Amino acid sequence: MEQGLGQRAEAVRLNGVRRTYGSGAAAVTALDGVSVGFPVGSFTAVMGPSGSGKSTLLQCAAGLDRPTGGTVAIGGTELAGLSENRLTELRRDRIGFVFQSFNLLPSLTATQNVELPLRLAKRPIDRHVVRDALASVGLADRGGHRPAELSGGQQQRVAIARAMVTAPTVLFADEPTGALDTAGTRGVLALLRSLVDEHERTIVMVTHDPVAAAVADRVLFLADGRVAGELHTPTADSVVARMTHLEAASC
Ligand code: ADP
Ligand code: MG
């Protein structure tokens, strides 16, 4: 895909994305025409009040939910034209997703959890790739541990290793530090930042925490299913100031 000079390719592009749940008087518009691009190698935080559409945005961008209108493209491939099978394949090969609740399989070791996406994709399991994935999240010596034997922060880092083992085009994270203590949060944020800085990964992270958002390159603010603003090279203070402003405006 040719890009203009000085313009970075977009890992993800949403144009006029709408998502309405239900119909008639009970209809809820979760996303109301969102257009935004996520450049390759960028780290974006998504913030906004509860119910503003953050999770719906991630689900639609990741092909886990189909928009009611508008288009989503991952690495230049439009999702709307894909069959269910092709969409499943694209999700498996090009999308990483982590949740607040880790979602590791409790009976499997860290290594087995990280291998899972490769097994599901029927790709060969390269022990070095799996070991490197665990090493890259600082858990080279914990491969034989089950989730219950790891701290919350370590479990989330295993979940990130699992999401990244297929080298996806983009990693989506929906409140990945929401269930973690300060130390766990710090470790996960440092890891996400290093994936972008050292490996040119693309990350889109929903968070409520201004300190977490300040680790990103850009903050995208949502309100009532619409983009309500952007902040580049954010600081915790500038994020708090913008959120206070947005909340005051929506009262
Ligand atoms: P956020 O993550 O910002 O809290 P969500 O994207 O979860 O917001 O939700 C946006 C709006 O869409 C809310 O009003 C929510 O109640 C509604 N919504 C989300 N998912 C569904 C669903 N599956 N069915 C009906 N309404 C939904
Ligand atoms: Mg949410």
XYZ file of N, CA and C and ligand atoms in Angstrom:
781
model
N 0.851 -1.197 0.000
C 0.000 0.000 0.000
C 0.889 1.249 0.000
N 0.784 2.087 -1.014
C 1.582 3.315 -1.098
C 1.027 4.357 -0.138
N 1.925 5.045 0.543
C 1.514 6.125 1.424
C 2.229 7.392 0.997
N 1.601 8.541 1.210
C 2.249 9.807 0.894
C 3.474 10.019 1.759
N 4.355 10.913 1.321
C 5.563 11.218 2.090
C 5.194 11.709 3.477
N 5.911 11.195 4.465
C 5.690 11.668 5.818
C 4.425 11.142 6.457
N 3.697 10.289 5.734
C 2.448 9.780 6.262
C 2.645 8.317 6.620
N 2.326 7.961 7.862
C 2.508 6.571 8.245
C 1.289 5.757 7.858
N 1.525 4.510 7.474
C 0.418 3.611 7.140
C -0.474 3.433 8.366
N -1.742 3.210 8.134
C -2.665 3.004 9.241
C -2.898 1.515 9.476
N -2.697 1.090 10.713
C -2.987 -0.298 11.071
C -4.503 -0.515 11.059
N -5.216 0.497 11.529
C -6.675 0.412 11.631
C -7.276 1.736 11.175
N -8.395 1.664 10.444
C -9.088 2.876 10.007
C -10.594 2.673 10.152
N -11.243 3.579 10.845
C -12.703 3.557 10.964
C -13.242 4.781 10.242
N -14.263 4.580 9.422
C -14.909 5.701 8.751
C -16.410 5.694 9.034
N -16.874 6.719 9.705
C -18.315 6.880 9.959
C -18.959 5.679 10.621
N -18.241 5.068 11.575
C -18.772 3.827 12.178
C -19.923 4.136 13.137
N -21.032 3.438 12.886
C -22.207 3.531 13.752
C -22.527 2.146 14.294
N -22.999 2.088 15.537
C -23.467 0.811 16.076
C -24.687 1.102 16.924
N -25.812 0.565 16.470
C -27.061 0.729 17.208
C -27.484 -0.631 17.733
N -27.846 -0.684 18.987
C -28.367 -1.932 19.575
C -29.876 -1.803 19.717
N -30.586 -2.896 19.439
C -32.044 -2.889 19.575
C -32.669 -2.058 18.466
N -34.004 -1.897 18.548
C -34.676 -1.131 17.504
C -35.870 -0.390 18.104
N -36.422 0.517 17.309
C -37.587 1.295 17.741
C -37.258 2.171 18.932
N -38.226 2.264 19.857
C -38.075 3.169 20.994
C -36.944 2.722 21.920
N -36.627 1.407 21.891
C -35.601 0.872 22.795
C -34.197 0.949 22.202
N -34.077 1.502 20.979
C -32.764 1.511 20.327
C -31.756 2.364 21.102
N -30.542 1.840 21.198
C -29.437 2.576 21.827
C -28.341 2.757 20.778
N -27.921 3.997 20.577
C -26.820 4.248 19.638
C -25.521 4.307 20.428
N -24.739 3.218 20.342
C -23.499 3.133 21.113
C -22.380 3.904 20.420
N -22.361 3.857 19.071
C -21.398 4.632 18.289
C -22.164 5.418 17.242
N -21.848 6.690 17.124
C -22.680 7.584 16.317
C -21.829 8.293 15.262
N -21.145 7.505 14.412
C -20.371 8.108 13.335
C -18.951 8.418 13.759
N -18.188 7.377 14.058
C -16.795 7.569 14.506
C -15.842 7.357 13.327
N -15.016 8.364 13.066
C -13.976 8.268 12.035
C -12.631 8.546 12.696
N -11.740 7.562 12.615
C -10.427 7.731 13.244
C -9.462 6.706 12.658
N -8.188 7.072 12.586
C -7.159 6.145 12.123
C -6.139 5.898 13.217
N -5.563 4.708 13.216
C -4.531 4.347 14.187
C -3.264 3.984 13.415
N -2.281 4.925 13.344
C -1.077 4.682 12.547
C -0.247 3.509 13.078
N 0.428 2.824 12.179
C 1.333 1.731 12.557
C 2.379 2.288 13.521
N 2.609 1.568 14.607
C 3.640 1.973 15.563
C 3.189 3.060 16.514
N 1.864 3.259 16.639
C 1.362 4.289 17.559
C 0.625 3.645 18.728
N 0.557 4.391 19.821
C -0.100 3.942 21.053
C -1.188 4.959 21.366
N -2.451 4.538 21.259
C -3.580 5.430 21.505
C -4.344 4.961 22.736
N -4.644 5.887 23.639
C -5.549 5.597 24.756
C -6.931 6.121 24.393
N -7.970 5.369 24.749
C -9.349 5.798 24.513
C -9.994 6.031 25.871
N -10.529 7.247 26.063
C -11.147 7.596 27.334
C -12.533 8.167 27.098
N -13.324 8.191 28.147
C -14.656 8.773 28.046
C -15.501 8.217 29.167
N -16.620 8.888 29.471
C -17.481 8.425 30.556
C -17.979 7.006 30.309
N -18.408 6.345 31.364
C -19.021 5.024 31.263
C -20.212 5.116 30.300
N -20.303 4.159 29.369
C -21.400 4.153 28.414
C -21.164 5.023 27.197
N -19.978 5.607 27.061
C -19.712 6.505 25.922
C -19.361 5.753 24.642
N -19.211 4.415 24.728
C -18.991 3.628 23.514
C -17.575 3.092 23.349
N -16.756 3.184 24.392
C -15.354 2.764 24.285
C -15.222 1.280 23.933
N -15.933 0.435 24.688
C -15.827 -1.008 24.424
C -16.424 -1.357 23.068
N -17.521 -0.712 22.708
C -18.131 -0.955 21.399
C -17.170 -0.559 20.275
N -16.458 0.540 20.471
C -15.460 0.974 19.487
C -14.399 -0.120 19.293
N -13.884 -0.656 20.399
C -12.857 -1.695 20.295
C -13.412 -2.958 19.635
N -14.622 -3.346 20.049
C -15.227 -4.573 19.505
C -15.463 -4.432 17.993
N -15.924 -3.273 17.573
C -16.158 -3.054 16.131
C -14.825 -3.000 15.380
N -13.837 -2.316 15.948
C -12.540 -2.182 15.287
C -11.841 -3.532 15.179
N -12.125 -4.434 16.133
C -11.469 -5.743 16.163
C -12.258 -6.806 15.401
N -13.365 -6.422 14.787
C -14.163 -7.404 14.043
C -14.880 -8.396 14.938
N -15.044 -8.049 16.222
C -15.788 -8.913 17.145
C -17.269 -8.567 17.110
N -17.557 -7.363 16.623
C -18.937 -6.892 16.514
C -19.029 -6.211 15.153
N -20.165 -6.365 14.478
C -20.307 -5.732 13.155
C -21.018 -4.401 13.298
N -20.429 -3.318 12.763
C -21.090 -2.007 12.844
C -22.418 -2.017 12.074
N -23.323 -1.146 12.489
C -24.582 -0.965 11.777
C -24.360 -0.117 10.524
N -23.332 0.732 10.566
C -23.009 1.571 9.410
C -21.547 1.970 9.434
N -21.052 2.443 8.284
C -19.650 2.855 8.197
C -18.739 1.674 7.911
N -17.428 1.949 7.869
C -16.481 0.903 7.495
C -15.306 0.826 8.470
N -14.783 -0.390 8.584
C -13.582 -0.647 9.387
C -12.592 -1.379 8.489
N -11.327 -0.921 8.470
C -10.286 -1.636 7.727
C -9.122 -1.939 8.667
N -8.622 -3.158 8.575
C -7.433 -3.582 9.331
C -6.320 -3.800 8.325
N -5.233 -3.042 8.445
C -4.120 -3.180 7.504
C -4.587 -3.074 6.059
N -5.576 -2.198 5.810
C -6.064 -1.966 4.459
C -7.153 -2.921 4.000
N -7.473 -3.939 4.805
C -8.536 -4.885 4.429
C -9.853 -4.468 5.068
N -10.862 -4.202 4.241
C -12.185 -3.829 4.750
C -12.875 -5.055 5.342
N -13.373 -4.915 6.554
C -13.980 -6.068 7.223
C -15.367 -6.393 6.682
N -16.101 -5.365 6.231
C -17.507 -5.571 5.858
C -17.665 -6.585 4.721
N -16.685 -6.643 3.825
C -16.808 -7.533 2.676
C -16.433 -8.977 2.978
N -15.984 -9.261 4.188
C -15.470 -10.606 4.479
C -16.576 -11.552 4.930
N -16.460 -12.804 4.526
C -17.369 -13.843 5.036
C -17.019 -14.085 6.512
N -17.899 -14.792 7.221
C -17.627 -15.102 8.628
C -16.295 -15.842 8.771
N -16.032 -16.791 7.855
C -14.788 -17.571 7.934
C -13.557 -16.700 7.739
N -13.610 -15.824 6.743
C -12.458 -14.953 6.477
C -12.258 -13.968 7.631
N -13.380 -13.501 8.195
C -13.293 -12.574 9.328
C -12.659 -13.283 10.531
N -13.051 -14.523 10.770
C -12.455 -15.307 11.863
C -10.954 -15.449 11.645
N -10.575 -15.751 10.407
C -9.148 -15.886 10.070
C -8.397 -14.590 10.316
N -8.974 -13.489 9.831
C -8.321 -12.187 9.994
C -8.160 -11.845 11.475
N -9.211 -12.117 12.267
C -9.117 -11.850 13.708
C -7.987 -12.661 14.334
N -7.898 -13.919 13.929
C -6.903 -14.831 14.495
C -5.486 -14.402 14.129
N -5.297 -13.942 12.878
C -3.947 -13.649 12.384
C -3.511 -12.213 12.661
N -4.453 -11.280 12.704
C -4.050 -9.868 12.682
C -4.528 -9.028 13.840
N -5.296 -9.646 14.755
C -5.818 -8.888 15.883
C -5.396 -9.545 17.190
N -4.864 -8.735 18.100
C -4.651 -9.190 19.471
C -5.637 -8.456 20.365
N -6.140 -9.141 21.411
C -7.119 -8.493 22.283
C -6.830 -8.907 23.718
N -6.722 -7.942 24.619
C -6.641 -8.283 26.039
C -7.724 -7.529 26.800
N -8.179 -8.197 27.881
C -9.316 -7.713 28.655
C -8.875 -7.410 30.085
N -9.743 -6.725 30.808
C -9.468 -6.427 32.205
C -9.256 -7.713 33.007
N -9.985 -8.759 32.647
C -10.021 -9.986 33.452
C -9.048 -11.066 32.991
N -8.040 -10.717 32.209
C -6.962 -11.614 31.759
C -7.450 -12.733 30.826
N -8.514 -13.471 31.285
C -9.080 -14.577 30.476
C -8.063 -15.656 30.122
N -7.146 -15.964 31.031
C -6.245 -17.105 30.797
C -6.994 -18.384 31.141
N -6.602 -19.493 30.522
C -7.198 -20.774 30.884
C -6.489 -21.288 32.140
N -7.256 -21.487 33.242
C -6.644 -21.769 34.547
C -5.884 -23.092 34.606
N -6.286 -24.071 33.782
C -5.652 -25.393 33.873
C -4.383 -25.474 33.044
N -4.112 -24.453 32.247
C -2.918 -24.470 31.387
C -1.801 -23.635 32.005
N -0.556 -24.030 31.742
C 0.587 -23.234 32.191
C 0.672 -21.960 31.345
N 1.548 -21.047 31.798
C 1.762 -19.810 31.042
C 2.187 -20.147 29.612
N 3.131 -21.081 29.472
C 3.593 -21.470 28.132
C 2.435 -21.994 27.285
N 1.621 -22.882 27.871
C 0.494 -23.451 27.114
C -0.532 -22.387 26.744
N -0.743 -21.414 27.639
C -1.656 -20.316 27.297
C -1.132 -19.515 26.111
N 0.183 -19.267 26.103
C 0.765 -18.473 25.016
C 0.736 -19.258 23.696
N 0.837 -20.582 23.775
C 0.812 -21.419 22.566
C -0.566 -21.485 21.919
N -1.588 -21.220 22.731
C -2.975 -21.459 22.304
C -3.353 -20.846 20.947
N -3.052 -19.551 20.718
C -3.435 -18.973 19.415
C -2.759 -19.677 18.239
N -1.533 -20.166 18.450
C -0.827 -20.875 17.370
C -1.525 -22.209 17.099
N -1.929 -22.886 18.184
C -2.655 -24.159 18.020
C -3.967 -23.933 17.274
N -4.711 -22.895 17.708
C -6.015 -22.618 17.083
C -5.842 -22.292 15.603
N -4.722 -21.630 15.265
C -4.469 -21.256 13.868
C -3.808 -22.407 13.098
N -3.598 -23.530 13.802
C -2.932 -24.700 13.213
C -1.570 -24.325 12.639
N -0.923 -23.373 13.322
C 0.442 -23.027 12.928
C 1.395 -23.931 13.710
N 2.593 -24.165 13.160
C 3.558 -24.963 13.923
C 3.932 -24.236 15.215
N 4.098 -25.006 16.294
C 4.494 -24.403 17.565
C 6.017 -24.350 17.595
N 6.560 -23.164 17.445
C 8.007 -22.973 17.511
C 8.350 -22.599 18.955
N 9.028 -23.527 19.643
C 9.330 -23.313 21.075
C 10.049 -21.988 21.310
N 10.922 -21.613 20.345
C 11.675 -20.363 20.509
C 10.737 -19.164 20.472
N 9.761 -19.215 19.578
C 8.810 -18.103 19.460
C 8.035 -17.943 20.765
N 7.584 -19.069 21.317
C 6.804 -19.023 22.554
C 7.687 -18.545 23.712
N 8.910 -19.078 23.765
C 9.828 -18.667 24.832
C 10.153 -17.172 24.710
N 10.396 -16.718 23.486
C 10.691 -15.296 23.273
C 9.502 -14.417 23.689
N 8.291 -14.898 23.386
C 7.090 -14.118 23.749
C 7.018 -13.963 25.267
N 7.284 -15.046 26.006
C 7.268 -14.955 27.473
C 8.428 -14.102 27.976
N 9.591 -14.241 27.338
C 10.744 -13.429 27.742
C 10.464 -11.946 27.503
N 9.788 -11.638 26.417
C 9.538 -10.227 26.073
C 8.583 -9.567 27.065
N 7.831 -10.370 27.840
C 6.975 -9.784 28.879
C 7.599 -9.990 30.269
N 8.873 -10.384 30.271
C 9.613 -10.495 31.534
C 9.288 -11.734 32.338
N 8.778 -12.784 31.670
C 8.363 -13.986 32.403
C 9.028 -15.256 31.864
N 10.274 -15.110 31.421
C 10.996 -16.253 30.851
C 11.059 -17.425 31.827
N 11.112 -17.119 33.119
C 11.275 -18.191 34.115
C 9.946 -18.638 34.720
N 8.822 -18.209 34.147
C 7.517 -18.558 34.731
C 6.664 -19.427 33.800
N 7.277 -19.917 32.726
C 6.521 -20.666 31.723
C 5.755 -21.857 32.268
N 6.282 -22.486 33.324
C 5.636 -23.682 33.861
C 4.579 -23.384 34.904
N 4.367 -22.094 35.216
C 3.390 -21.729 36.250
C 1.975 -21.642 35.682
N 1.009 -22.053 36.504
C -0.401 -21.854 36.132
C -0.824 -20.459 36.600
N -1.915 -19.921 35.998
C -2.349 -18.556 36.344
C -2.477 -18.317 37.848
N -3.014 -19.301 38.591
C -3.222 -19.106 40.037
C -1.908 -18.922 40.779
N -0.814 -19.325 40.150
C 0.510 -19.194 40.792
C 1.213 -17.892 40.407
N 0.497 -17.032 39.705
C 1.082 -15.763 39.246
C 0.301 -14.592 39.829
N 0.958 -13.440 39.984
C 0.254 -12.224 40.425
C -0.649 -11.734 39.293
N -1.558 -10.820 39.621
C -2.431 -10.260 38.593
C -1.641 -9.620 37.459
N -0.619 -8.868 37.832
C 0.201 -8.199 36.808
C 0.905 -9.208 35.915
N 1.390 -10.291 36.536
C 2.048 -11.335 35.735
C 1.043 -12.026 34.822
N -0.174 -12.290 35.346
C -1.199 -12.926 34.499
C -1.531 -12.045 33.295
N -1.635 -10.736 33.530
C -1.952 -9.853 32.409
C -0.796 -9.833 31.409
N 0.432 -9.955 31.898
C 1.564 -9.984 30.968
C 1.577 -11.276 30.162
N 1.145 -12.388 30.767
C 0.990 -13.628 29.997
C -0.089 -13.424 28.918
N -1.187 -12.779 29.305
C -2.272 -12.529 28.338
C -1.769 -11.667 27.179
N -0.880 -10.715 27.483
C -0.320 -9.868 26.420
C 0.623 -10.684 25.540
N 1.430 -11.548 26.159
C 2.310 -12.431 25.363
C 1.471 -13.309 24.443
N 0.353 -13.817 24.972
C -0.539 -14.668 24.171
C -1.133 -13.874 23.005
N -1.518 -12.627 23.286
C -2.114 -11.800 22.222
C -1.089 -11.422 21.159
N 0.194 -11.352 21.546
C 1.224 -10.873 20.621
C 1.970 -11.989 19.898
N 1.738 -13.250 20.284
C 2.569 -14.339 19.753
C 2.367 -14.547 18.252
N 1.216 -14.117 17.743
C 0.954 -14.231 16.306
C 1.413 -12.975 15.552
N 2.079 -12.041 16.261
C 2.524 -10.773 15.670
C 1.384 -10.070 14.931
N 0.304 -9.745 15.672
C -0.869 -9.123 15.040
C -0.585 -7.697 14.551
N -1.427 -7.245 13.632
C -1.334 -5.873 13.113
C -1.602 -4.853 14.208
N -2.491 -5.216 15.144
C -2.880 -4.274 16.200
C -3.242 -5.042 17.464
N -2.923 -4.440 18.603
C -3.335 -4.981 19.899
C -4.375 -4.044 20.500
N -5.567 -4.593 20.774
C -6.599 -3.843 21.476
C -6.608 -4.285 22.933
N -6.721 -3.329 23.840
C -6.721 -3.645 25.264
C -7.852 -2.861 25.918
N -8.833 -3.580 26.482
C -9.984 -2.916 27.108
C -9.777 -2.886 28.627
N -9.353 -1.752 29.139
C -9.045 -1.552 30.556
C -8.101 -2.624 31.107
N -6.924 -2.792 30.469
C -6.033 -3.884 30.843
C -5.449 -3.766 32.247
N -5.479 -2.543 32.812
C -4.930 -2.379 34.160
C -6.042 -2.187 35.192
N -7.292 -2.345 34.753
C -8.440 -2.058 35.626
C -8.508 -2.924 36.867
N -7.920 -4.137 36.807
C -8.002 -5.053 37.954
C -6.664 -5.178 38.680
N -5.708 -4.297 38.356
C -4.351 -4.464 38.892
C -4.018 -3.435 39.977
N -3.103 -3.828 40.866
C -2.588 -2.882 41.862
C -1.544 -1.967 41.197
N -0.996 -1.053 41.969
C -0.091 -0.045 41.400
C 1.115 -0.685 40.710
N 1.719 -1.671 41.379
C 2.924 -2.291 40.811
C 2.575 -3.056 39.534
N 1.457 -3.789 39.569
C 1.033 -4.539 38.377
C 0.714 -3.603 37.219
N 0.043 -2.501 37.539
C -0.296 -1.500 36.524
C 0.963 -0.933 35.880
N 1.932 -0.591 36.707
C 3.160 0.003 36.207
C 3.871 -0.966 35.255
N 3.924 -2.248 35.637
C 4.590 -3.259 34.800
C 3.911 -3.440 33.456
N 2.576 -3.488 33.480
C 1.828 -3.688 32.238
C 1.977 -2.469 31.315
N 1.916 -1.269 31.894
C 2.051 -0.056 31.068
C 3.446 0.041 30.458
N 4.470 -0.301 31.250
C 5.840 -0.259 30.729
C 5.998 -1.268 29.594
N 5.368 -2.423 29.757
C 5.422 -3.448 28.708
C 4.743 -2.954 27.428
N 3.548 -2.394 27.554
C 2.829 -1.909 26.363
C 3.654 -0.831 25.658
N 4.217 0.081 26.464
C 5.036 1.155 25.885
C 6.237 0.573 25.125
N 6.869 -0.463 25.697
C 8.064 -1.030 25.051
C 7.693 -1.782 23.771
N 6.490 -2.353 23.728
C 6.066 -3.029 22.491
C 5.984 -2.033 21.340
N 5.561 -0.823 21.650
C 5.458 0.229 20.633
C 6.845 0.784 20.293
N 7.627 1.097 21.329
C 8.919 1.761 21.104
C 9.962 0.827 20.500
N 9.970 -0.421 20.956
C 11.045 -1.320 20.524
C 10.624 -2.244 19.387
N 9.329 -2.476 19.232
C 8.889 -3.433 18.209
C 7.898 -2.834 17.223
N 7.682 -1.488 17.294
C 6.790 -0.813 16.346
C 5.393 -1.407 16.293
N 4.927 -1.911 17.447
C 3.575 -2.435 17.502
C 2.565 -1.295 17.547
N 1.324 -1.611 17.237
C 0.240 -0.624 17.281
C -0.707 -1.029 18.404
N -0.982 -0.102 19.313
C -1.812 -0.422 20.473
C -2.949 0.585 20.618
N -4.139 0.059 20.911
C -5.305 0.886 21.222
C -5.826 0.406 22.569
N -5.782 1.276 23.574
C -6.086 0.874 24.953
C -7.156 1.748 25.570
N -8.246 1.130 26.013
C -9.254 1.859 26.791
C -8.791 1.930 28.232
N -8.904 3.108 28.835
C -8.565 3.234 30.257
C -9.371 4.350 30.904
N -9.532 4.225 32.228
C -10.154 5.307 33.013
C -9.095 6.126 33.726
N -7.844 5.642 33.668
C -6.777 6.152 34.520
C -5.926 7.174 33.757
N -5.942 8.443 34.171
C -5.161 9.475 33.468
C -3.669 9.156 33.435
N -3.163 8.490 34.474
C -1.742 8.130 34.498
C -1.455 7.090 33.415
N -2.363 6.128 33.266
C -2.216 5.121 32.209
C -2.322 5.776 30.835
N -3.288 6.678 30.678
C -3.489 7.338 29.379
C -2.258 8.153 28.982
N -1.555 8.700 29.995
C -0.390 9.549 29.721
C 0.793 8.753 29.163
N 0.712 7.425 29.248
C 1.771 6.569 28.687
C 1.614 6.471 27.156
N 0.412 6.779 26.650
C 0.139 6.683 25.210
C 0.710 7.892 24.458
N 0.718 7.796 23.131
C 1.144 8.921 22.287
C 0.019 9.926 22.097
N -1.196 9.394 22.226
C -2.369 10.208 21.916
C -3.537 9.686 22.736
N -4.407 10.592 23.173
C -5.638 10.183 23.836
C -6.812 10.600 22.956
N -7.711 9.627 22.729
C -8.925 9.881 21.969
C -10.068 9.908 22.975
N -10.826 11.020 23.010
C -11.925 11.126 23.965
C -13.243 10.835 23.275
N -14.052 9.982 23.892
C -15.389 9.688 23.379
C -16.424 10.265 24.330
N -17.528 10.748 23.766
C -18.689 11.149 24.564
C -19.923 10.858 23.733
N -20.878 10.148 24.318
C -22.125 9.809 23.624
C -21.879 9.177 22.257
N -20.902 8.305 22.164
C -20.673 7.571 20.915
C -19.985 8.365 19.825
N -19.499 9.558 20.180
C -18.794 10.375 19.186
C -17.397 10.729 19.676
N -16.502 11.020 18.740
C -15.179 11.518 19.117
C -15.344 12.948 19.611
N -14.921 13.169 20.868
C -15.120 14.483 21.489
C -13.812 15.252 21.607
N -12.748 14.725 21.028
C -11.470 15.432 21.067
C -10.299 14.486 21.103
N -9.124 15.052 20.926
C -7.875 14.291 20.923
C -6.827 15.091 21.652
N -5.900 14.393 22.272
C -4.792 15.050 22.951
C -3.523 14.321 22.536
N -2.540 15.058 22.004
C -1.275 14.430 21.596
C -0.228 14.632 22.685
N 0.714 13.692 22.777
C 1.723 13.664 23.852
C 1.108 14.135 25.180
N 0.141 13.336 25.664
C -0.591 13.726 26.878
C 0.275 13.612 28.134
N -0.100 14.397 29.142
C 0.408 14.195 30.503
C -0.811 13.885 31.363
N -0.590 13.295 32.543
C -1.721 12.984 33.423
C -2.522 14.256 33.708
N -1.826 15.364 33.924
C -2.515 16.626 34.231
C -3.368 17.122 33.060
N -2.804 17.038 31.842
C -3.569 17.536 30.693
C -4.770 16.633 30.415
N -4.635 15.328 30.718
C -5.766 14.400 30.538
C -6.873 14.727 31.533
N -6.492 14.934 32.797
C -7.486 15.265 33.829
C -8.214 16.552 33.456
N -7.460 17.550 32.999
C -8.069 18.843 32.639
C -9.092 18.654 31.518
N -8.729 17.853 30.504
C -9.641 17.648 29.379
C -10.891 16.863 29.805
N -10.698 15.855 30.670
C -11.840 15.053 31.118
C -12.809 15.899 31.937
N -12.249 16.742 32.801
C -13.089 17.619 33.623
C -13.923 18.524 32.726
N -13.279 19.037 31.687
C -13.946 19.903 30.726
C -15.078 19.153 30.015
N -14.791 17.906 29.565
C -15.786 17.119 28.841
C -16.970 16.777 29.735
N -16.670 16.401 30.998
C -17.746 16.017 31.908
C -18.620 17.227 32.209
N -18.006 18.393 32.377
C -18.768 19.609 32.636
C -19.669 19.925 31.431
N -19.129 19.705 30.210
C -19.879 20.025 28.995
C -21.072 19.092 28.816
N -20.976 17.866 29.346
C -22.059 16.899 29.100
C -23.126 16.926 30.198
N -22.933 17.779 31.218
C -23.927 17.846 32.306
C -25.125 18.707 31.896
P -18.185 2.034 27.562
O -17.242 0.914 27.260
O -17.684 3.387 27.167
O -18.637 2.035 29.000
P -20.041 0.578 25.851
O -19.420 0.575 24.520
O -19.938 -0.668 26.664
O -19.514 1.835 26.685
O -21.578 0.912 25.701
C -22.072 2.034 24.963
C -23.587 2.044 25.019
O -24.109 0.924 24.311
C -24.159 1.948 26.438
O -25.323 2.727 26.497
C -24.482 0.486 26.571
O -25.504 0.288 27.507
C -24.890 0.109 25.165
N -24.601 -1.292 24.830
C -23.369 -1.853 24.754
N -23.443 -3.142 24.407
C -24.763 -3.430 24.277
C -25.511 -4.614 23.919
N -24.900 -5.761 23.638
N -26.850 -4.506 23.879
C -27.469 -3.342 24.159
N -26.846 -2.200 24.494
C -25.515 -2.234 24.545
Mg -16.342 -0.557 28.481
